[in-house]
GROMACS .gro file of C-alpha atoms in nm:
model
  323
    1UNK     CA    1   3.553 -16.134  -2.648
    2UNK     CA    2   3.311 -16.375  -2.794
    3UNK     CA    3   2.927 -16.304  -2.752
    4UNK     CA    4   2.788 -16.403  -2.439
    5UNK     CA    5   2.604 -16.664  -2.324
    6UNK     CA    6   2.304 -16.511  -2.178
    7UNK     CA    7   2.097 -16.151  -2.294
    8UNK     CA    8   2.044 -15.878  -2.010
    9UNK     CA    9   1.705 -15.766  -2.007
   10UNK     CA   10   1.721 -15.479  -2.259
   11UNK     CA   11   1.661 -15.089  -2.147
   12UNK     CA   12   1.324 -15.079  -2.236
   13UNK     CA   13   1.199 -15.285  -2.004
   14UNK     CA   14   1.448 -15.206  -1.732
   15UNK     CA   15   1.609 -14.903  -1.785
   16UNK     CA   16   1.870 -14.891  -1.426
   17UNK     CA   17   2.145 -14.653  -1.530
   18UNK     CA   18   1.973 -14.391  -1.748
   19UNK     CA   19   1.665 -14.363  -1.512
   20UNK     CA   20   1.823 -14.248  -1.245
   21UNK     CA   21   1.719 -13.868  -1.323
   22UNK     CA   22   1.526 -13.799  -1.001
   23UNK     CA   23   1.573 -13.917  -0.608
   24UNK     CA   24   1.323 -14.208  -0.635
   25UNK     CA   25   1.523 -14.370  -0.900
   26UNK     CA   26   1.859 -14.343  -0.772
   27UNK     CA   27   1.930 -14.719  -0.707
   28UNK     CA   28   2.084 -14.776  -0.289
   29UNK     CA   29   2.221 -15.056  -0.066
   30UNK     CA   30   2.337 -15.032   0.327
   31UNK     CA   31   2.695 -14.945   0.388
   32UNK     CA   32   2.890 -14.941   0.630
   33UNK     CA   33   3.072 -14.596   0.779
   34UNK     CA   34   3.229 -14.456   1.087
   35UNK     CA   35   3.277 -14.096   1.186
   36UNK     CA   36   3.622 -13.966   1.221
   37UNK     CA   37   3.637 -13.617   1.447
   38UNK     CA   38   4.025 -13.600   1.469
   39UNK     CA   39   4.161 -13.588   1.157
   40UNK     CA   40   4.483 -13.743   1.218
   41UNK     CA   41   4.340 -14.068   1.231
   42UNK     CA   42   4.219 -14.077   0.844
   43UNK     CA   43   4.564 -14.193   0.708
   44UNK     CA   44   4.590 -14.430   0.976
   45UNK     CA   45   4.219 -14.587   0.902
   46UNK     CA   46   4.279 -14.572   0.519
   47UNK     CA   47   4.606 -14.830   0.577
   48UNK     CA   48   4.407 -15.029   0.823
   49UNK     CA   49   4.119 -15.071   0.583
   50UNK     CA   50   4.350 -15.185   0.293
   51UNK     CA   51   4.510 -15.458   0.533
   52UNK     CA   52   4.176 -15.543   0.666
   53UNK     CA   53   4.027 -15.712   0.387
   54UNK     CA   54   3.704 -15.504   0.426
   55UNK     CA   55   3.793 -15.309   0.091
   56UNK     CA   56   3.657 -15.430  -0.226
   57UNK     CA   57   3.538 -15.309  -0.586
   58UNK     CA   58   3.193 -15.291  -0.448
   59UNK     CA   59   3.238 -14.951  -0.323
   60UNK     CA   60   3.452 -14.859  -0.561
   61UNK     CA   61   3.255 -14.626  -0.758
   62UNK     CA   62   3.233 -14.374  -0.404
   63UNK     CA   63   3.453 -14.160  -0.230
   64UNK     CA   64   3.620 -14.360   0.072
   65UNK     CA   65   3.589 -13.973   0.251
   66UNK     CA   66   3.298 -13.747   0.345
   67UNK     CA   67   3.363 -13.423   0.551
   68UNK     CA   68   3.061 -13.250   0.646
   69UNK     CA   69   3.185 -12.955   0.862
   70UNK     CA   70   3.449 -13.098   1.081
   71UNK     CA   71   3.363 -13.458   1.071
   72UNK     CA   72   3.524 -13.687   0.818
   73UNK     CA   73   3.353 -14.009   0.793
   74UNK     CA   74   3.511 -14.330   0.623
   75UNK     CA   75   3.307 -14.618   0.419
   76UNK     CA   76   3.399 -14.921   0.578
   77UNK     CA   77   3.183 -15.197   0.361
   78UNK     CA   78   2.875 -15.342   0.237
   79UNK     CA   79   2.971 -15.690   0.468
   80UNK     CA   80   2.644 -15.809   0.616
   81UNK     CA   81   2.831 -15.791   0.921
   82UNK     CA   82   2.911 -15.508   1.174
   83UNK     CA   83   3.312 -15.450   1.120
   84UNK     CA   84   3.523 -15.513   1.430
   85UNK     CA   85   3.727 -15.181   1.415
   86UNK     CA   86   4.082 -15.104   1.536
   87UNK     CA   87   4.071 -15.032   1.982
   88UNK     CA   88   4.362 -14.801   1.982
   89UNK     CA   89   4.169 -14.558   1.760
   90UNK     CA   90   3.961 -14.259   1.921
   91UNK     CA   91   3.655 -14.347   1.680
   92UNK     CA   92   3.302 -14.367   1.632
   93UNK     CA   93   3.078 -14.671   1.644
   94UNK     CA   94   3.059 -14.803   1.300
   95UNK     CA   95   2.656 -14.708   1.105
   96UNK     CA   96   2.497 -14.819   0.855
   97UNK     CA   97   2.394 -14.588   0.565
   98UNK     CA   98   2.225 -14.586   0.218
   99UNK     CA   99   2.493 -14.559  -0.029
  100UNK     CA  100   2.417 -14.531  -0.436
  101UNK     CA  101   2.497 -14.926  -0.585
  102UNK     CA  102   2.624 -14.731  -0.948
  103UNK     CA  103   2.838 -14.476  -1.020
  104UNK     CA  104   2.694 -14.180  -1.176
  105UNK     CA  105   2.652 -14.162  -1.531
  106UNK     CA  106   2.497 -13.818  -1.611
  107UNK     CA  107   2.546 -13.451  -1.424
  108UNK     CA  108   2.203 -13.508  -1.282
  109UNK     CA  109   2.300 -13.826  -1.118
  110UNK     CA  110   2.568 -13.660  -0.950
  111UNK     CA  111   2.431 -13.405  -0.784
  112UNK     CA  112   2.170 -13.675  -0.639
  113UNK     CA  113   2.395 -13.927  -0.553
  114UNK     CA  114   2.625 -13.697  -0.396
  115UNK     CA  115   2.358 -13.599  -0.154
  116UNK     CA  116   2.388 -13.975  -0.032
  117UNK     CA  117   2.743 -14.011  -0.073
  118UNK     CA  118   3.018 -13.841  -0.274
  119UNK     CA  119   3.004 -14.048  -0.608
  120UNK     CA  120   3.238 -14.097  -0.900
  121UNK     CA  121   3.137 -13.969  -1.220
  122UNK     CA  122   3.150 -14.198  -1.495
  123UNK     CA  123   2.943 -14.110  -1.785
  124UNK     CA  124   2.927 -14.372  -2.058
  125UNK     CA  125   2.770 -14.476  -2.400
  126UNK     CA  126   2.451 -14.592  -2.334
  127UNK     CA  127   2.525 -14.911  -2.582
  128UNK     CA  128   2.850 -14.981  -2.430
  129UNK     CA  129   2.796 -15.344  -2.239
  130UNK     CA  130   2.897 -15.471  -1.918
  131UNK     CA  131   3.240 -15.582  -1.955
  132UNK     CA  132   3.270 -15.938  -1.859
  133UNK     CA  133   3.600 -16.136  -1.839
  134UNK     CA  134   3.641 -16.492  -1.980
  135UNK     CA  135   3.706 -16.618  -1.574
  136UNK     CA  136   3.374 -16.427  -1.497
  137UNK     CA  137   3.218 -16.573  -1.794
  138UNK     CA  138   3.318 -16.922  -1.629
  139UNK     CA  139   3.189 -16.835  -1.282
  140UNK     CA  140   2.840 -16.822  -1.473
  141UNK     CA  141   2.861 -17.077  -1.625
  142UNK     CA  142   2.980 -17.300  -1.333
  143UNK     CA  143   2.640 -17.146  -1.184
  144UNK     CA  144   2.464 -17.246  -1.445
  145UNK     CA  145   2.589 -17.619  -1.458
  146UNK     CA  146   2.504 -17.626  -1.089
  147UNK     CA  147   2.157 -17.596  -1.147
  148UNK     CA  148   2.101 -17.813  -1.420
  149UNK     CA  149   2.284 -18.120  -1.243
  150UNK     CA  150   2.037 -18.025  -0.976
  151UNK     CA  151   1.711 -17.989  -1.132
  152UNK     CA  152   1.847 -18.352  -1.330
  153UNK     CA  153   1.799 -18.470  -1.014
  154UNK     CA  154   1.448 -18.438  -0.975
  155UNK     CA  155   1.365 -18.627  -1.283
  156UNK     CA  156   1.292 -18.895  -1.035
  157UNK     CA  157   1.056 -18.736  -0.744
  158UNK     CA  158   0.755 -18.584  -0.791
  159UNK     CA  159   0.883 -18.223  -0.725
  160UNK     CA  160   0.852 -17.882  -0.932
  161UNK     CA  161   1.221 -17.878  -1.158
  162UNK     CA  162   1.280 -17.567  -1.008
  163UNK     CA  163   1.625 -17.498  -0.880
  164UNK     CA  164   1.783 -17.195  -0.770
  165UNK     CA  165   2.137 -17.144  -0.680
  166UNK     CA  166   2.327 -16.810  -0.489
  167UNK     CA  167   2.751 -16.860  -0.523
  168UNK     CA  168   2.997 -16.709  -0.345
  169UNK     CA  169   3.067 -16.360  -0.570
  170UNK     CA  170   3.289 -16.348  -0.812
  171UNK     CA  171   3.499 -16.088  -0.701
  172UNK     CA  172   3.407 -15.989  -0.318
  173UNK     CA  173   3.359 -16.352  -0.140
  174UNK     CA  174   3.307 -16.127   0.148
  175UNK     CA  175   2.954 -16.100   0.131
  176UNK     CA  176   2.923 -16.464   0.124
  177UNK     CA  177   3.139 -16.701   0.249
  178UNK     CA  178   2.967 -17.025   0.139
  179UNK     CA  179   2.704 -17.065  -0.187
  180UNK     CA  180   2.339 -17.151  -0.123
  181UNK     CA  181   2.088 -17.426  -0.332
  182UNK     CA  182   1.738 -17.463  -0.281
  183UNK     CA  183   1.470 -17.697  -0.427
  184UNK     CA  184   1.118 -17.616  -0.532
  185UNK     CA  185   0.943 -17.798  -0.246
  186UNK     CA  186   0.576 -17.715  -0.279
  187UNK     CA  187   0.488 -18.083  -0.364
  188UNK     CA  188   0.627 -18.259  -0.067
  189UNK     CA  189   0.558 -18.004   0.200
  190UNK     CA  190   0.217 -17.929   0.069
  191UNK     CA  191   0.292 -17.567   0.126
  192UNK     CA  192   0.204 -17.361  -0.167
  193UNK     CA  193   0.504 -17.068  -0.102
  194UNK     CA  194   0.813 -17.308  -0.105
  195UNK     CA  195   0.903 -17.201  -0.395
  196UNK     CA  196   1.292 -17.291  -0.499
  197UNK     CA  197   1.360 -16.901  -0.472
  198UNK     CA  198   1.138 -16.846  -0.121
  199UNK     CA  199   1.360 -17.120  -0.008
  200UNK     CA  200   1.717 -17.028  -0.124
  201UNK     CA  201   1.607 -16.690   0.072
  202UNK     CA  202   1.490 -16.896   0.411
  203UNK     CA  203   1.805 -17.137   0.381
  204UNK     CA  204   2.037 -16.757   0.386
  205UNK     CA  205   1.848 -16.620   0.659
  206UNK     CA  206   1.881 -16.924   0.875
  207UNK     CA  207   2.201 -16.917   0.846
  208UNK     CA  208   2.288 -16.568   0.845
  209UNK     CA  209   2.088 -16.597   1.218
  210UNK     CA  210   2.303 -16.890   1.325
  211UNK     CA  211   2.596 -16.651   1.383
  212UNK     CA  212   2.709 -16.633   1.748
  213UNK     CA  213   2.858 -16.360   1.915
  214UNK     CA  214   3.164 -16.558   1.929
  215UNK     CA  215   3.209 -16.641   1.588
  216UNK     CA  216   3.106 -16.232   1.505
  217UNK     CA  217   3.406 -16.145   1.706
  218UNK     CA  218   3.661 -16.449   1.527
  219UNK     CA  219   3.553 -16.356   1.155
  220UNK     CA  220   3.426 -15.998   1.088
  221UNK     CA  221   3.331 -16.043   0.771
  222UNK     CA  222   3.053 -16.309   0.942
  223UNK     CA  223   2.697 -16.161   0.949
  224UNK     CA  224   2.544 -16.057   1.292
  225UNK     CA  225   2.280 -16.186   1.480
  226UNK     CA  226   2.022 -15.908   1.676
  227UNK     CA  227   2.125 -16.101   2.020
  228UNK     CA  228   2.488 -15.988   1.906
  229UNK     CA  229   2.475 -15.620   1.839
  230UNK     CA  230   2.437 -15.563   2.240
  231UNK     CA  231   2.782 -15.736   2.265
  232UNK     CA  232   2.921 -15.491   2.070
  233UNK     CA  233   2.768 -15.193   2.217
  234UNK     CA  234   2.559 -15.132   1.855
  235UNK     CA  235   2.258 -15.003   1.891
  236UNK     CA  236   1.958 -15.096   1.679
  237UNK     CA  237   1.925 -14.793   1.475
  238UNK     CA  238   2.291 -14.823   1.376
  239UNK     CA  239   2.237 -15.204   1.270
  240UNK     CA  240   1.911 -15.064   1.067
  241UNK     CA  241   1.950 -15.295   0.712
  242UNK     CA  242   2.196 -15.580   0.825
  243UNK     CA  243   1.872 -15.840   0.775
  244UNK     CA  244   1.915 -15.734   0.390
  245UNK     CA  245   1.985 -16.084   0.304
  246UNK     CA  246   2.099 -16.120  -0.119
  247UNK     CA  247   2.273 -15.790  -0.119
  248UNK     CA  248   2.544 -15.759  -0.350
  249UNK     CA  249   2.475 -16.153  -0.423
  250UNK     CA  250   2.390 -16.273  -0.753
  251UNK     CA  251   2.075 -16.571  -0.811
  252UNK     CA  252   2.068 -16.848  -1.057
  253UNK     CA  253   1.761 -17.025  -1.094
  254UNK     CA  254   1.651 -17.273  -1.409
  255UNK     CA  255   1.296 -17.119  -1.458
  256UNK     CA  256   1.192 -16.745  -1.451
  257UNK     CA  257   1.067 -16.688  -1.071
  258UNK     CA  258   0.718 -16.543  -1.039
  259UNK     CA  259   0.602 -16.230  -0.930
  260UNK     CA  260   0.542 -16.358  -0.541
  261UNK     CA  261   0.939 -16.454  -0.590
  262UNK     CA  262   1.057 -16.150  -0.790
  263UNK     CA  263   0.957 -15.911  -0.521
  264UNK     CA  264   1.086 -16.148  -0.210
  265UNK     CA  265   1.454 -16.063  -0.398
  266UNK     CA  266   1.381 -15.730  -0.488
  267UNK     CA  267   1.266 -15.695  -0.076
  268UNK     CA  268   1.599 -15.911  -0.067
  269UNK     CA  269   1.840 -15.650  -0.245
  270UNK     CA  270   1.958 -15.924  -0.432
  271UNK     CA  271   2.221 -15.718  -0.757
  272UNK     CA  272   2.112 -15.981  -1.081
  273UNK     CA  273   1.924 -16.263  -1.138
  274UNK     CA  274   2.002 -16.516  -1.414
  275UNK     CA  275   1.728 -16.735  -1.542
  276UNK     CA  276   1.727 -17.047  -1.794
  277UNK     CA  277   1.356 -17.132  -1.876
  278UNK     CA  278   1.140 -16.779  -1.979
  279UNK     CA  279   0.760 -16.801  -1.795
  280UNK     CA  280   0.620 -16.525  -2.000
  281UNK     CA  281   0.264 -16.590  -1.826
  282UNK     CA  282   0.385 -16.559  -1.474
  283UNK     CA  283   0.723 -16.440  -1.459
  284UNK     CA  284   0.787 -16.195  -1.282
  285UNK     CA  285   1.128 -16.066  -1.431
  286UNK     CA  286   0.997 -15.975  -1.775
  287UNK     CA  287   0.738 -16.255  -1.852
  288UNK     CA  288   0.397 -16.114  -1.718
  289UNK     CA  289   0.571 -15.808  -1.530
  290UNK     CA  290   0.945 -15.685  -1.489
  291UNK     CA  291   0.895 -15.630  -1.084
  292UNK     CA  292   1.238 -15.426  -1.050
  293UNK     CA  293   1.163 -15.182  -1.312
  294UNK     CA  294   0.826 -15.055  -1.174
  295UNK     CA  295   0.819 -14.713  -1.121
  296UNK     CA  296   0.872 -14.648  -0.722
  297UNK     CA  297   1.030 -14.982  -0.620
  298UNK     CA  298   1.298 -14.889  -0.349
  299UNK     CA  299   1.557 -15.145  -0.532
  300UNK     CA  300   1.648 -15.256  -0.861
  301UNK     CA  301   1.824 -15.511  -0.951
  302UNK     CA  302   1.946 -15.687  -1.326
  303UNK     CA  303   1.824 -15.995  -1.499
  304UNK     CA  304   1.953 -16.158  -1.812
  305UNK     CA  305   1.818 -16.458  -1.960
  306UNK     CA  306   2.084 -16.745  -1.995
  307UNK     CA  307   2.039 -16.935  -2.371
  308UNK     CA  308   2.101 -17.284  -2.337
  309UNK     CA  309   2.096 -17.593  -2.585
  310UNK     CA  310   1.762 -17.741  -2.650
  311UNK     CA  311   1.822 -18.121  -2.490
  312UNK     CA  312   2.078 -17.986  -2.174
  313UNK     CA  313   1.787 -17.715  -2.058
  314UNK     CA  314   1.554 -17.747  -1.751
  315UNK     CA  315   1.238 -17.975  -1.776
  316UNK     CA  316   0.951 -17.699  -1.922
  317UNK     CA  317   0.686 -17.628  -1.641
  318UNK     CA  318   0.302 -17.545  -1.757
  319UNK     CA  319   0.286 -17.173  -1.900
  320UNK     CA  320   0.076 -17.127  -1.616
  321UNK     CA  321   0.272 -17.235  -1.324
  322UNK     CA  322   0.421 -16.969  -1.101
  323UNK     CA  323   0.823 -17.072  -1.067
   0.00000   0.00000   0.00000
């Protein structure tokens, strides 16, 4: 297809795939599972998970199955939210657990990831791209526009241009089932954190904890709430990682965010970040630091700049400005 519209931050600055040689690289998100003790219920939870909706290319680089001795346990999903499981099934409570985000691209990665979670093995060139379709492509893009109608709009207040933007995903709308945009807002609160990113993350975790019990139990695929998970006879240590709020999700934001920002979405597990306007003095995703490829951060996450025209890009903030 024709050449993208954006450049991924190359492999020398952020080297995800081919770094994951050793435990403290290998790259993890929460997951959902349940433990299966009578076999004969597998088949019958694989054909309930298809009709669910829980399934989803996500997950698709692991094993649906682990059996450990004589327990088989099934990944259910990456959801936010605890699954509501089939009643006439003698099964577990459904867990959370760390599962590796990327399938496993050398023999060494294997044999770690498999300690996690049994892992598909799916070695590739190490200058063979991310394949992206022309309707993904579009998605972007349609991010991208988003923004800049946004940040157009504060031509006429007094605000930072900063705008930054979290869509439903392109292909698994069950991590999110409405999009997010937030405003820089440090000038008219007079708070010197409201950043555009700080506040896309605040407006997701308000309304991630807006969830009721009722609507939990009406839409599984809706994130719970701590007052919830008592409801559902779910204890706290198997609800350990459901405040993750960007996992799986995917930020747009016009100018690069700052290091203070970078590590909220790394703390976030957000999976990419896509930014217009470079801030190579305080950026924190590649200007004056790449936060997610330090050495010994417990998530990683990708970043591509997006190249647009000269005259349709974001307003240019002072080099020294933290976005």
């Amino acid at each position: 297809m024709a050449t993208l519209p954006f450049t991924v931050t190359t492999s020398n600055k952020l080297q995800i795939d081919e770094e994951e040689e050793s435990m403290e690289d290998i790259r993890t998100m929460q997951a959902w599972a349940v433990d299966i003790s009578n076999s004969k219920y597998i088949a019958t939870m694989l054909k309930w998970l298809k009709q669910s909706g829980l399934e989803s290319d996500t997950l698709s680089h692991l094993k649906r199955i682990r059996k450990r001795d004589s327990i088989s346990t099934l990944l259910l999903s990456v959801s936010s939210s605890v699954p509501v499981l089939p009643t006439n099934i003698d099964i577990g409570d459904p867990y959370q657990i760390s599962v590796p985000c990327n399938p496993a691209l050398t023999q060494t990665a294997l044999i770690l990831k498999n300690t996690l979670w049994p892992t598909v093995y799916a070695p590739r060139r190490k200058w063979e791209p991310e394949k992206w379709s022309i309707a993904k492509v579009q998605w972007a893009r349609d991010a991208i526009n988003h923004i800049l109608r946004n940040t157009a709009e504060t031509a006429s207040s007094d605000e930072l241009p900063v705008v930054a933007y979290v869509p439903k995903p392109f292909e698994d709308e069950a991590l999110l089932s409405r999009s997010f945009t937030a405003k820089d807002t440090r000038i008219s609160t007079g708070h010197p954190l409201r950043h555009a990113a700080m506040n896309i993350i605040r407006n997701v975790a308000d309304w991630r904890a807006q969830t009721t019990p009722a609507d939990l139990l009406s839409d599984p695929l809706k994130p719970a709430t701590s007052s919830s998970n008592g409801s559902l006879g779910i204890s706290g240590t198997s609800c350990n990682g459901v405040n993750y709020l960007l996992t799986g999700l995917t930020l747009f934001i016009t100018h690069e965010p700052c290091i203070m920002c970078s590590m909220a979405l790394l703390h976030s597990r957000v999976k990419e970040v896509f930014y217009i306007v470079p801030m190579p003095r305080t950026g924190g995703c590649g200007g004056s630091a790449c936060l997610p490829a330090l050495k010994g951060v417990n998530h990683r996450y990708s970043i591509a700049h997006w190249r647009q025209k000269e005259g349709s890009a974001p307003a240019h903030l002072d080099e020294q400005i933290d976005a």
